Amino acid sequence: MSVNTAGLHHVTAIAGEPQRNIDFYVTGLGLRLVKKTVNFDDPGTYHLYYGDTAGRPGSLITFFPWASVPDGRVGRGQSTSTAFSVPAGTLGWWRDHFSGLGVESTVTSASGDEERVSLRDPDGLQIDLVASSISDPRDPWDSASVPAEYAVRGQHSSVLTVGDPTKTVSLLTDDLGLRIVSERGNRIRLEAGDGGAGNIVDVVADPTGPQGLSAGGTVHHIAFRVPDQATQELWRRELVDRGHQVTAILDRQYFTSIYFREPGGVLFEIATDTPGFDIDEPLLELGRSLKLPPWLEPSRNAIENAVAKIELPAGNNPQLEEYTR
């Protein structure tokens, strides 16, 4: 392939109550709500984006929250856990922080190279925090609940669980440009771009486990980075030529996207780094107002009446809150 991904762009999951989701990811995980919009395919529900100060690619997790969504089933054909990078030596602070919020967390690995704590969000989605011996240089969001010295730097990695990893790994290496860096038991680790946090995918073989069911508490898809739409168009043509069933390029307002399923059943998206989240509201005000794309703007009144009423924690826009006092 003439195009390789630079790493992870975002993960999108399915949640229940939107206010509960906001409270956990803003107050609990210390991320910033960088965009409050709607699901363009179902405008009666929100699409909530969380990330760093500006919502840079590689920092993002997004949600479709449906209040009455049934529980999903985690299993084959899904991304089964999402990990975020935090500074070395901070996992004790994080465990105390979650304990104070009534959230149970468990140390799942501890070595000289990597420490990991696992927990579940209010809908049961598995979230891991990874503290690596390799420093993550990305700037964090300095939130009201999580000071910068402890804060999430961005995505660390995603786990793909499949029945047979052979074709999945082949696609990741041959078509997306990742490289295998380790194999341990039933787990194959691959990296994109410069490697390290934000560029890691673990493929786990689970031939006898249950098939995943996409609903509450599960990942809907994971997205990989491409710099711009021109490169995305080239990549799409090459993927189609290789026999993949790829969607047309879709305008997601803050990036453009194409989608296809890898052989193990996981839904992949390739999303552009541009134009970004500040095209329709200033950086200082990200996530403050409901933003709609031009084609949904005529339906604003109906949409605002259909979506649930939610409140944004004041700490999401601290400078703005101080300015408007």
PDB file of C-alpha atoms in Angstrom:
ATOM      1  CA  MET A   1       0.000   0.000   0.000  1.00  0.00           C
ATOM      2  CA  SER A   2       1.162   3.541  -0.697  1.00  0.00           C
ATOM      3  CA  VAL A   3      -0.599   4.878   2.418  1.00  0.00           C
ATOM      4  CA  ASN A   4       0.030   3.873   6.029  1.00  0.00           C
ATOM      5  CA  THR A   5      -1.846   5.046   9.096  1.00  0.00           C
ATOM      6  CA  ALA A   6      -0.070   7.295  11.595  1.00  0.00           C
ATOM      7  CA  GLY A   7      -1.914   5.626  14.482  1.00  0.00           C
ATOM      8  CA  LEU A   8      -5.235   5.612  16.310  1.00  0.00           C
ATOM      9  CA  HIS A   9      -7.681   8.451  15.679  1.00  0.00           C
ATOM     10  CA  HIS A  10     -10.581   7.621  18.018  1.00  0.00           C
ATOM     11  CA  VAL A  11     -12.762   4.894  19.477  1.00  0.00           C
ATOM     12  CA  THR A  12     -16.560   5.105  19.345  1.00  0.00           C
ATOM     13  CA  ALA A  13     -18.697   3.191  21.830  1.00  0.00           C
ATOM     14  CA  ILE A  14     -22.356   2.835  22.807  1.00  0.00           C
ATOM     15  CA  ALA A  15     -23.588   4.198  26.127  1.00  0.00           C
ATOM     16  CA  GLY A  16     -26.812   4.617  28.078  1.00  0.00           C
ATOM     17  CA  GLU A  17     -27.779   7.801  29.944  1.00  0.00           C
ATOM     18  CA  PRO A  18     -25.866  10.743  28.407  1.00  0.00           C
ATOM     19  CA  GLN A  19     -25.548  12.703  31.665  1.00  0.00           C
ATOM     20  CA  ARG A  20     -24.060   9.686  33.429  1.00  0.00           C
ATOM     21  CA  ASN A  21     -21.641   9.286  30.531  1.00  0.00           C
ATOM     22  CA  ILE A  22     -20.573  12.949  30.733  1.00  0.00           C
ATOM     23  CA  ASP A  23     -20.089  12.810  34.483  1.00  0.00           C
ATOM     24  CA  PHE A  24     -17.831   9.757  34.256  1.00  0.00           C
ATOM     25  CA  TYR A  25     -15.613  10.855  31.375  1.00  0.00           C
ATOM     26  CA  VAL A  26     -15.285  14.517  32.408  1.00  0.00           C
ATOM     27  CA  THR A  27     -15.151  14.160  36.200  1.00  0.00           C
ATOM     28  CA  GLY A  28     -13.972  10.566  36.531  1.00  0.00           C
ATOM     29  CA  LEU A  29     -11.493  10.183  33.690  1.00  0.00           C
ATOM     30  CA  GLY A  30     -10.662  13.881  33.490  1.00  0.00           C
ATOM     31  CA  LEU A  31     -11.204  14.251  29.740  1.00  0.00           C
ATOM     32  CA  ARG A  32     -12.662  17.321  28.083  1.00  0.00           C
ATOM     33  CA  LEU A  33     -15.994  17.174  26.275  1.00  0.00           C
ATOM     34  CA  VAL A  34     -14.790  18.725  23.030  1.00  0.00           C
ATOM     35  CA  LYS A  35     -17.957  18.381  20.991  1.00  0.00           C
ATOM     36  CA  LYS A  36     -21.633  17.995  21.780  1.00  0.00           C
ATOM     37  CA  THR A  37     -23.384  17.100  18.558  1.00  0.00           C
ATOM     38  CA  VAL A  38     -25.779  14.398  17.358  1.00  0.00           C
ATOM     39  CA  ASN A  39     -25.501  11.085  15.581  1.00  0.00           C
ATOM     40  CA  PHE A  40     -25.802  12.233  11.971  1.00  0.00           C
ATOM     41  CA  ASP A  41     -27.555   8.934  11.104  1.00  0.00           C
ATOM     42  CA  ASP A  42     -29.935   9.213  14.091  1.00  0.00           C
ATOM     43  CA  PRO A  43     -30.266  12.918  15.003  1.00  0.00           C
ATOM     44  CA  GLY A  44     -32.514  12.153  17.972  1.00  0.00           C
ATOM     45  CA  THR A  45     -29.516  11.066  20.007  1.00  0.00           C
ATOM     46  CA  TYR A  46     -26.241  12.731  20.909  1.00  0.00           C
ATOM     47  CA  HIS A  47     -22.766  12.048  19.659  1.00  0.00           C
ATOM     48  CA  LEU A  48     -20.391  13.071  22.461  1.00  0.00           C
ATOM     49  CA  TYR A  49     -16.645  13.493  21.871  1.00  0.00           C
ATOM     50  CA  TYR A  50     -14.064  13.513  24.680  1.00  0.00           C
ATOM     51  CA  GLY A  51     -10.352  14.188  24.389  1.00  0.00           C
ATOM     52  CA  ASP A  52      -7.541  16.553  25.257  1.00  0.00           C
ATOM     53  CA  THR A  53      -7.653  20.372  25.174  1.00  0.00           C
ATOM     54  CA  ALA A  54      -8.349  20.575  21.441  1.00  0.00           C
ATOM     55  CA  GLY A  55      -9.612  17.048  20.784  1.00  0.00           C
ATOM     56  CA  ARG A  56      -6.525  16.093  18.835  1.00  0.00           C
ATOM     57  CA  PRO A  57      -6.567  12.767  16.940  1.00  0.00           C
ATOM     58  CA  GLY A  58      -5.285   9.996  19.162  1.00  0.00           C
ATOM     59  CA  SER A  59      -6.812  11.519  22.301  1.00  0.00           C
ATOM     60  CA  LEU A  60     -10.443  10.821  21.484  1.00  0.00           C
ATOM     61  CA  ILE A  61     -13.180   8.521  22.700  1.00  0.00           C
ATOM     62  CA  THR A  62     -16.719   9.170  21.479  1.00  0.00           C
ATOM     63  CA  PHE A  63     -20.154   7.853  22.399  1.00  0.00           C
ATOM     64  CA  PHE A  64     -23.616   7.316  21.020  1.00  0.00           C
ATOM     65  CA  PRO A  65     -25.707   7.459  24.229  1.00  0.00           C
ATOM     66  CA  TRP A  66     -29.205   5.930  24.112  1.00  0.00           C
ATOM     67  CA  ALA A  67     -30.955   6.067  27.498  1.00  0.00           C
ATOM     68  CA  SER A  68     -32.856   2.815  26.972  1.00  0.00           C
ATOM     69  CA  VAL A  69     -30.170   0.839  25.126  1.00  0.00           C
ATOM     70  CA  PRO A  70     -29.969  -2.846  26.136  1.00  0.00           C
ATOM     71  CA  ASP A  71     -26.704  -4.305  27.363  1.00  0.00           C
ATOM     72  CA  GLY A  72     -24.363  -5.550  24.675  1.00  0.00           C
ATOM     73  CA  ARG A  73     -22.173  -8.632  24.781  1.00  0.00           C
ATOM     74  CA  VAL A  74     -18.407  -8.326  24.621  1.00  0.00           C
ATOM     75  CA  GLY A  75     -16.773 -10.940  22.435  1.00  0.00           C
ATOM     76  CA  ARG A  76     -15.294 -11.908  19.110  1.00  0.00           C
ATOM     77  CA  GLY A  77     -15.509  -9.394  16.294  1.00  0.00           C
ATOM     78  CA  GLN A  78     -15.125  -6.379  18.562  1.00  0.00           C
ATOM     79  CA  SER A  79     -12.629  -4.030  20.062  1.00  0.00           C
ATOM     80  CA  THR A  80     -12.929  -5.356  23.609  1.00  0.00           C
ATOM     81  CA  SER A  81     -10.948  -2.834  25.661  1.00  0.00           C
ATOM     82  CA  THR A  82      -9.662   0.708  25.255  1.00  0.00           C
ATOM     83  CA  ALA A  83      -6.541   1.890  27.049  1.00  0.00           C
ATOM     84  CA  PHE A  84      -5.414   5.426  27.853  1.00  0.00           C
ATOM     85  CA  SER A  85      -1.878   6.554  28.604  1.00  0.00           C
ATOM     86  CA  VAL A  86      -1.062   8.145  31.983  1.00  0.00           C
ATOM     87  CA  PRO A  87       2.308   9.136  33.496  1.00  0.00           C
ATOM     88  CA  ALA A  88       4.496   6.567  35.212  1.00  0.00           C
ATOM     89  CA  GLY A  89       3.943   6.348  38.951  1.00  0.00           C
ATOM     90  CA  THR A  90       0.397   7.728  38.920  1.00  0.00           C
ATOM     91  CA  LEU A  91      -1.722   4.570  39.123  1.00  0.00           C
ATOM     92  CA  GLY A  92      -1.899   4.750  42.919  1.00  0.00           C
ATOM     93  CA  TRP A  93      -3.384   8.225  42.629  1.00  0.00           C
ATOM     94  CA  TRP A  94      -5.848   6.997  40.016  1.00  0.00           C
ATOM     95  CA  ARG A  95      -6.989   4.067  42.164  1.00  0.00           C
ATOM     96  CA  ASP A  96      -7.625   6.432  45.092  1.00  0.00           C
ATOM     97  CA  HIS A  97      -9.446   8.823  42.755  1.00  0.00           C
ATOM     98  CA  PHE A  98     -11.750   6.107  41.432  1.00  0.00           C
ATOM     99  CA  SER A  99     -12.318   4.709  44.908  1.00  0.00           C
ATOM    100  CA  GLY A 100     -13.534   8.127  45.989  1.00  0.00           C
ATOM    101  CA  LEU A 101     -16.036   8.043  43.119  1.00  0.00           C
ATOM    102  CA  GLY A 102     -17.242   4.542  44.017  1.00  0.00           C
ATOM    103  CA  VAL A 103     -15.600   3.007  40.931  1.00  0.00           C
ATOM    104  CA  GLU A 104     -13.790  -0.302  41.406  1.00  0.00           C
ATOM    105  CA  SER A 105     -10.416  -0.638  39.690  1.00  0.00           C
ATOM    106  CA  THR A 106      -8.042  -3.593  39.487  1.00  0.00           C
ATOM    107  CA  VAL A 107      -4.324  -3.847  38.824  1.00  0.00           C
ATOM    108  CA  THR A 108      -4.129  -6.230  35.867  1.00  0.00           C
ATOM    109  CA  SER A 109      -0.399  -6.041  35.125  1.00  0.00           C
ATOM    110  CA  ALA A 110       2.695  -4.620  36.742  1.00  0.00           C
ATOM    111  CA  SER A 111       6.183  -4.872  35.330  1.00  0.00           C
ATOM    112  CA  GLY A 112       9.204  -2.714  34.840  1.00  0.00           C
ATOM    113  CA  ASP A 113       7.952  -1.662  31.412  1.00  0.00           C
ATOM    114  CA  GLU A 114       4.211  -1.211  31.905  1.00  0.00           C
ATOM    115  CA  GLU A 115       1.654  -0.996  34.699  1.00  0.00           C
ATOM    116  CA  ARG A 116      -2.031  -1.323  33.949  1.00  0.00           C
ATOM    117  CA  VAL A 117      -5.240  -0.697  35.890  1.00  0.00           C
ATOM    118  CA  SER A 118      -8.621  -1.846  34.548  1.00  0.00           C
ATOM    119  CA  LEU A 119     -12.088  -0.545  35.377  1.00  0.00           C
ATOM    120  CA  ARG A 120     -15.575  -0.360  33.922  1.00  0.00           C
ATOM    121  CA  ASP A 121     -17.463   2.769  32.988  1.00  0.00           C
ATOM    122  CA  PRO A 122     -21.124   3.097  34.119  1.00  0.00           C
ATOM    123  CA  ASP A 123     -22.299   1.049  31.119  1.00  0.00           C
ATOM    124  CA  GLY A 124     -19.735  -1.713  31.588  1.00  0.00           C
ATOM    125  CA  LEU A 125     -17.239  -0.630  28.923  1.00  0.00           C
ATOM    126  CA  GLN A 126     -13.724  -1.772  29.833  1.00  0.00           C
ATOM    127  CA  ILE A 127     -11.250   1.074  30.218  1.00  0.00           C
ATOM    128  CA  ASP A 128      -7.576   0.543  31.039  1.00  0.00           C
ATOM    129  CA  LEU A 129      -5.062   3.106  32.253  1.00  0.00           C
ATOM    130  CA  VAL A 130      -1.498   2.298  31.246  1.00  0.00           C
ATOM    131  CA  ALA A 131       1.582   3.825  32.863  1.00  0.00           C
ATOM    132  CA  SER A 132       4.612   3.045  30.725  1.00  0.00           C
ATOM    133  CA  SER A 133       8.290   3.444  31.445  1.00  0.00           C
ATOM    134  CA  ILE A 134       8.463   5.261  28.086  1.00  0.00           C
ATOM    135  CA  SER A 135       7.397   8.880  28.617  1.00  0.00           C
ATOM    136  CA  ASP A 136       4.368  10.057  26.643  1.00  0.00           C
ATOM    137  CA  PRO A 137       5.161  13.600  25.401  1.00  0.00           C
ATOM    138  CA  ARG A 138       1.582  14.593  24.569  1.00  0.00           C
ATOM    139  CA  ASP A 139       0.113  17.508  26.519  1.00  0.00           C
ATOM    140  CA  PRO A 140      -2.861  16.575  28.726  1.00  0.00           C
ATOM    141  CA  TRP A 141      -6.082  18.377  29.517  1.00  0.00           C
ATOM    142  CA  ASP A 142      -5.603  19.958  32.949  1.00  0.00           C
ATOM    143  CA  SER A 143      -9.088  19.347  34.338  1.00  0.00           C
ATOM    144  CA  ALA A 144     -10.811  20.431  37.527  1.00  0.00           C
ATOM    145  CA  SER A 145     -10.930  16.831  38.786  1.00  0.00           C
ATOM    146  CA  VAL A 146      -7.629  15.435  37.455  1.00  0.00           C
ATOM    147  CA  PRO A 147      -4.531  17.679  37.686  1.00  0.00           C
ATOM    148  CA  ALA A 148      -2.162  17.685  34.696  1.00  0.00           C
ATOM    149  CA  GLU A 149       0.562  15.764  36.560  1.00  0.00           C
ATOM    150  CA  TYR A 150      -1.741  12.702  36.708  1.00  0.00           C
ATOM    151  CA  ALA A 151      -3.877  13.322  33.634  1.00  0.00           C
ATOM    152  CA  VAL A 152      -4.564  11.147  30.609  1.00  0.00           C
ATOM    153  CA  ARG A 153      -2.189  11.913  27.728  1.00  0.00           C
ATOM    154  CA  GLY A 154      -4.360  10.295  25.080  1.00  0.00           C
ATOM    155  CA  GLN A 155      -5.154   6.840  23.803  1.00  0.00           C
ATOM    156  CA  HIS A 156      -2.621   4.127  24.536  1.00  0.00           C
ATOM    157  CA  SER A 157      -3.991   1.114  22.642  1.00  0.00           C
ATOM    158  CA  SER A 158      -7.008  -0.918  21.609  1.00  0.00           C
ATOM    159  CA  VAL A 159      -7.585  -4.665  21.839  1.00  0.00           C
ATOM    160  CA  LEU A 160      -9.234  -6.483  18.927  1.00  0.00           C
ATOM    161  CA  THR A 161     -10.676  -9.886  19.839  1.00  0.00           C
ATOM    162  CA  VAL A 162     -11.186 -12.264  16.905  1.00  0.00           C
ATOM    163  CA  GLY A 163     -11.620 -15.960  16.335  1.00  0.00           C
ATOM    164  CA  ASP A 164      -8.670 -16.396  13.976  1.00  0.00           C
ATOM    165  CA  PRO A 165      -6.071 -13.614  14.024  1.00  0.00           C
ATOM    166  CA  THR A 166      -4.316 -14.554  10.781  1.00  0.00           C
ATOM    167  CA  LYS A 167      -6.318 -12.458   8.328  1.00  0.00           C
ATOM    168  CA  THR A 168      -6.841  -9.620  10.801  1.00  0.00           C
ATOM    169  CA  VAL A 169      -3.094  -9.276  11.352  1.00  0.00           C
ATOM    170  CA  SER A 170      -2.492  -9.540   7.609  1.00  0.00           C
ATOM    171  CA  LEU A 171      -4.888  -6.663   6.958  1.00  0.00           C
ATOM    172  CA  LEU A 172      -3.323  -4.524   9.662  1.00  0.00           C
ATOM    173  CA  THR A 173       0.166  -5.052   8.276  1.00  0.00           C
ATOM    174  CA  ASP A 174      -0.470  -5.227   4.524  1.00  0.00           C
ATOM    175  CA  ASP A 175      -3.318  -2.700   4.188  1.00  0.00           C
ATOM    176  CA  LEU A 176      -2.907  -0.314   7.132  1.00  0.00           C
ATOM    177  CA  GLY A 177       0.867  -0.370   7.480  1.00  0.00           C
ATOM    178  CA  LEU A 178       1.221  -1.563  11.080  1.00  0.00           C
ATOM    179  CA  ARG A 179       4.092  -3.845  12.073  1.00  0.00           C
ATOM    180  CA  ILE A 180       4.241  -6.765  14.505  1.00  0.00           C
ATOM    181  CA  VAL A 181       6.374  -5.948  17.544  1.00  0.00           C
ATOM    182  CA  SER A 182       5.654  -8.893  19.864  1.00  0.00           C
ATOM    183  CA  GLU A 183       3.762 -12.171  20.186  1.00  0.00           C
ATOM    184  CA  ARG A 184       2.878 -13.624  23.580  1.00  0.00           C
ATOM    185  CA  GLY A 185       0.483 -16.533  23.883  1.00  0.00           C
ATOM    186  CA  ASN A 186      -2.736 -15.635  22.099  1.00  0.00           C
ATOM    187  CA  ARG A 187      -1.839 -11.907  21.851  1.00  0.00           C
ATOM    188  CA  ILE A 188      -0.082 -10.194  18.953  1.00  0.00           C
ATOM    189  CA  ARG A 189       0.960  -6.565  19.433  1.00  0.00           C
ATOM    190  CA  LEU A 190       1.273  -4.261  16.439  1.00  0.00           C
ATOM    191  CA  GLU A 191       2.333  -0.636  16.177  1.00  0.00           C
ATOM    192  CA  ALA A 192       1.772   2.115  13.648  1.00  0.00           C
ATOM    193  CA  GLY A 193       3.828   5.158  12.781  1.00  0.00           C
ATOM    194  CA  ASP A 194       6.459   5.998  15.372  1.00  0.00           C
ATOM    195  CA  GLY A 195       5.088   3.380  17.770  1.00  0.00           C
ATOM    196  CA  GLY A 196       4.356   3.860  21.446  1.00  0.00           C
ATOM    197  CA  ALA A 197       1.212   5.144  23.109  1.00  0.00           C
ATOM    198  CA  GLY A 198      -1.536   6.070  20.655  1.00  0.00           C
ATOM    199  CA  ASN A 199      -0.183   3.751  17.978  1.00  0.00           C
ATOM    200  CA  ILE A 200      -0.714   0.282  19.480  1.00  0.00           C
ATOM    201  CA  VAL A 201      -3.204  -2.439  18.535  1.00  0.00           C
ATOM    202  CA  ASP A 202      -3.306  -5.796  20.313  1.00  0.00           C
ATOM    203  CA  VAL A 203      -4.967  -8.661  18.427  1.00  0.00           C
ATOM    204  CA  VAL A 204      -6.220 -11.402  20.756  1.00  0.00           C
ATOM    205  CA  ALA A 205      -7.269 -14.823  19.458  1.00  0.00           C
ATOM    206  CA  ASP A 206     -10.372 -16.261  21.149  1.00  0.00           C
ATOM    207  CA  PRO A 207     -11.757 -19.002  18.890  1.00  0.00           C
ATOM    208  CA  THR A 208     -14.159 -20.448  21.479  1.00  0.00           C
ATOM    209  CA  GLY A 209     -15.470 -17.250  23.085  1.00  0.00           C
ATOM    210  CA  PRO A 210     -18.892 -15.715  22.439  1.00  0.00           C
ATOM    211  CA  GLN A 211     -19.604 -13.607  19.404  1.00  0.00           C
ATOM    212  CA  GLY A 212     -19.842  -9.945  20.365  1.00  0.00           C
ATOM    213  CA  LEU A 213     -23.175  -8.118  20.249  1.00  0.00           C
ATOM    214  CA  SER A 214     -23.066  -4.395  19.598  1.00  0.00           C
ATOM    215  CA  ALA A 215     -25.186  -2.529  22.178  1.00  0.00           C
ATOM    216  CA  GLY A 216     -24.669  -0.763  25.517  1.00  0.00           C
ATOM    217  CA  GLY A 217     -21.187  -1.018  26.996  1.00  0.00           C
ATOM    218  CA  THR A 218     -19.454  -2.130  23.791  1.00  0.00           C
ATOM    219  CA  VAL A 219     -17.193  -0.475  21.236  1.00  0.00           C
ATOM    220  CA  HIS A 220     -18.951   0.285  17.957  1.00  0.00           C
ATOM    221  CA  HIS A 221     -15.782   0.886  15.914  1.00  0.00           C
ATOM    222  CA  ILE A 222     -12.199   2.043  16.085  1.00  0.00           C
ATOM    223  CA  ALA A 223     -10.728   4.676  13.790  1.00  0.00           C
ATOM    224  CA  PHE A 224      -7.254   5.044  12.337  1.00  0.00           C
ATOM    225  CA  ARG A 225      -5.604   8.295  11.277  1.00  0.00           C
ATOM    226  CA  VAL A 226      -5.022   9.675   7.809  1.00  0.00           C
ATOM    227  CA  PRO A 227      -3.746  13.253   7.352  1.00  0.00           C
ATOM    228  CA  ASP A 228      -6.283  14.663   4.885  1.00  0.00           C
ATOM    229  CA  GLN A 229      -9.075  13.838   2.478  1.00  0.00           C
ATOM    230  CA  ALA A 230      -6.848  13.634  -0.606  1.00  0.00           C
ATOM    231  CA  THR A 231      -4.808  10.884   1.045  1.00  0.00           C
ATOM    232  CA  GLN A 232      -8.010   9.245   2.256  1.00  0.00           C
ATOM    233  CA  GLU A 233      -9.358   9.104  -1.318  1.00  0.00           C
ATOM    234  CA  LEU A 234      -6.165   7.401  -2.500  1.00  0.00           C
ATOM    235  CA  TRP A 235      -6.315   4.919   0.359  1.00  0.00           C
ATOM    236  CA  ARG A 236      -9.954   4.145  -0.320  1.00  0.00           C
ATOM    237  CA  ARG A 237      -9.216   3.294  -3.954  1.00  0.00           C
ATOM    238  CA  GLU A 238      -6.394   0.990  -2.934  1.00  0.00           C
ATOM    239  CA  LEU A 239      -8.555  -0.763  -0.321  1.00  0.00           C
ATOM    240  CA  VAL A 240     -11.333  -1.299  -2.861  1.00  0.00           C
ATOM    241  CA  ASP A 241      -8.804  -2.639  -5.374  1.00  0.00           C
ATOM    242  CA  ARG A 242      -7.737  -5.172  -2.739  1.00  0.00           C
ATOM    243  CA  GLY A 243     -11.295  -6.443  -2.428  1.00  0.00           C
ATOM    244  CA  HIS A 244     -12.516  -4.629   0.698  1.00  0.00           C
ATOM    245  CA  GLN A 245     -16.115  -3.400   0.884  1.00  0.00           C
ATOM    246  CA  VAL A 246     -15.500   0.250   1.731  1.00  0.00           C
ATOM    247  CA  THR A 247     -18.121   2.972   2.169  1.00  0.00           C
ATOM    248  CA  ALA A 248     -18.092   6.217   0.279  1.00  0.00           C
ATOM    249  CA  ILE A 249     -16.315   9.107   2.003  1.00  0.00           C
ATOM    250  CA  LEU A 250     -18.701  10.507   4.630  1.00  0.00           C
ATOM    251  CA  ASP A 251     -18.614  14.043   6.003  1.00  0.00           C
ATOM    252  CA  ARG A 252     -18.464  13.939   9.813  1.00  0.00           C
ATOM    253  CA  GLN A 253     -18.020  17.740   9.970  1.00  0.00           C
ATOM    254  CA  TYR A 254     -14.819  17.582  12.048  1.00  0.00           C
ATOM    255  CA  PHE A 255     -13.201  14.953   9.823  1.00  0.00           C
ATOM    256  CA  THR A 256     -14.197  12.771   6.892  1.00  0.00           C
ATOM    257  CA  SER A 257     -14.505   9.005   7.203  1.00  0.00           C
ATOM    258  CA  ILE A 258     -14.594   5.710   5.386  1.00  0.00           C
ATOM    259  CA  TYR A 259     -15.643   2.418   6.992  1.00  0.00           C
ATOM    260  CA  PHE A 260     -15.086  -1.286   6.356  1.00  0.00           C
ATOM    261  CA  ARG A 261     -15.017  -4.531   8.351  1.00  0.00           C
ATOM    262  CA  GLU A 262     -11.807  -6.415   8.807  1.00  0.00           C
ATOM    263  CA  PRO A 263     -11.936 -10.226   8.342  1.00  0.00           C
ATOM    264  CA  GLY A 264     -12.459 -10.877  12.069  1.00  0.00           C
ATOM    265  CA  GLY A 265     -15.595  -8.716  12.077  1.00  0.00           C
ATOM    266  CA  VAL A 266     -14.339  -5.518  13.768  1.00  0.00           C
ATOM    267  CA  LEU A 267     -15.643  -2.328  12.172  1.00  0.00           C
ATOM    268  CA  PHE A 268     -12.779  -0.051  11.115  1.00  0.00           C
ATOM    269  CA  GLU A 269     -12.934   3.628  10.252  1.00  0.00           C
ATOM    270  CA  ILE A 270     -10.246   5.700   8.586  1.00  0.00           C
ATOM    271  CA  ALA A 271     -10.660   9.336   9.649  1.00  0.00           C
ATOM    272  CA  THR A 272      -8.838  12.487   8.616  1.00  0.00           C
ATOM    273  CA  ASP A 273      -6.868  14.634  11.059  1.00  0.00           C
ATOM    274  CA  THR A 274      -8.482  17.743   9.573  1.00  0.00           C
ATOM    275  CA  PRO A 275     -10.378  20.056   9.832  1.00  0.00           C
ATOM    276  CA  GLY A 276     -10.706  19.584  13.621  1.00  0.00           C
ATOM    277  CA  PHE A 277     -13.154  20.569  16.339  1.00  0.00           C
ATOM    278  CA  ASP A 278     -12.691  24.339  16.347  1.00  0.00           C
ATOM    279  CA  ILE A 279     -14.290  24.949  12.962  1.00  0.00           C
ATOM    280  CA  ASP A 280     -17.694  25.802  14.483  1.00  0.00           C
ATOM    281  CA  GLU A 281     -16.853  27.070  17.990  1.00  0.00           C
ATOM    282  CA  PRO A 282     -13.771  28.637  19.607  1.00  0.00           C
ATOM    283  CA  LEU A 283     -11.262  26.464  21.421  1.00  0.00           C
ATOM    284  CA  LEU A 284     -12.238  28.127  24.693  1.00  0.00           C
ATOM    285  CA  GLU A 285     -15.874  27.046  24.276  1.00  0.00           C
ATOM    286  CA  LEU A 286     -15.515  23.496  22.936  1.00  0.00           C
ATOM    287  CA  GLY A 287     -18.360  21.228  24.001  1.00  0.00           C
ATOM    288  CA  ARG A 288     -20.419  24.068  25.447  1.00  0.00           C
ATOM    289  CA  SER A 289     -23.231  24.238  22.880  1.00  0.00           C
ATOM    290  CA  LEU A 290     -25.088  21.733  20.731  1.00  0.00           C
ATOM    291  CA  LYS A 291     -23.443  21.920  17.311  1.00  0.00           C
ATOM    292  CA  LEU A 292     -25.175  20.687  14.176  1.00  0.00           C
ATOM    293  CA  PRO A 293     -23.904  20.281  10.612  1.00  0.00           C
ATOM    294  CA  PRO A 294     -25.442  22.613   8.011  1.00  0.00           C
ATOM    295  CA  TRP A 295     -27.801  19.961   6.664  1.00  0.00           C
ATOM    296  CA  LEU A 296     -29.368  19.408  10.123  1.00  0.00           C
ATOM    297  CA  GLU A 297     -29.515  23.056  11.160  1.00  0.00           C
ATOM    298  CA  PRO A 298     -33.047  23.565   9.722  1.00  0.00           C
ATOM    299  CA  SER A 299     -34.227  20.837  12.146  1.00  0.00           C
ATOM    300  CA  ARG A 300     -32.557  22.358  15.216  1.00  0.00           C
ATOM    301  CA  ASN A 301     -35.756  22.985  17.197  1.00  0.00           C
ATOM    302  CA  ALA A 302     -36.995  19.424  16.676  1.00  0.00           C
ATOM    303  CA  ILE A 303     -33.583  17.968  17.535  1.00  0.00           C
ATOM    304  CA  GLU A 304     -33.192  20.054  20.687  1.00  0.00           C
ATOM    305  CA  ASN A 305     -36.633  18.897  21.828  1.00  0.00           C
ATOM    306  CA  ALA A 306     -35.786  15.253  21.080  1.00  0.00           C
ATOM    307  CA  VAL A 307     -32.435  14.912  22.840  1.00  0.00           C
ATOM    308  CA  ALA A 308     -32.146  14.611  26.610  1.00  0.00           C
ATOM    309  CA  LYS A 309     -31.351  17.671  28.705  1.00  0.00           C
ATOM    310  CA  ILE A 310     -27.777  17.505  29.971  1.00  0.00           C
ATOM    311  CA  GLU A 311     -25.505  19.687  32.069  1.00  0.00           C
ATOM    312  CA  LEU A 312     -21.843  20.231  31.381  1.00  0.00           C
ATOM    313  CA  PRO A 313     -19.512  20.347  34.412  1.00  0.00           C
ATOM    314  CA  ALA A 314     -18.170  23.878  34.888  1.00  0.00           C
ATOM    315  CA  GLY A 315     -14.612  22.582  34.776  1.00  0.00           C
ATOM    316  CA  ASN A 316     -15.003  21.655  31.110  1.00  0.00           C
ATOM    317  CA  ASN A 317     -14.408  25.319  30.170  1.00  0.00           C
ATOM    318  CA  PRO A 318     -12.573  26.745  33.193  1.00  0.00           C
ATOM    319  CA  GLN A 319     -11.161  29.864  31.554  1.00  0.00           C
ATOM    320  CA  LEU A 320     -14.550  30.700  30.101  1.00  0.00           C
ATOM    321  CA  GLU A 321     -16.223  30.225  33.459  1.00  0.00           C
ATOM    322  CA  GLU A 322     -13.758  32.634  35.081  1.00  0.00           C
ATOM    323  CA  TYR A 323     -14.190  35.127  32.237  1.00  0.00           C
ATOM    324  CA  THR A 324     -17.991  35.174  32.514  1.00  0.00           C
ATOM    325  CA  ARG A 325     -18.218  35.525  36.305  1.00  0.00           C
TER     326      ARG A 325
END
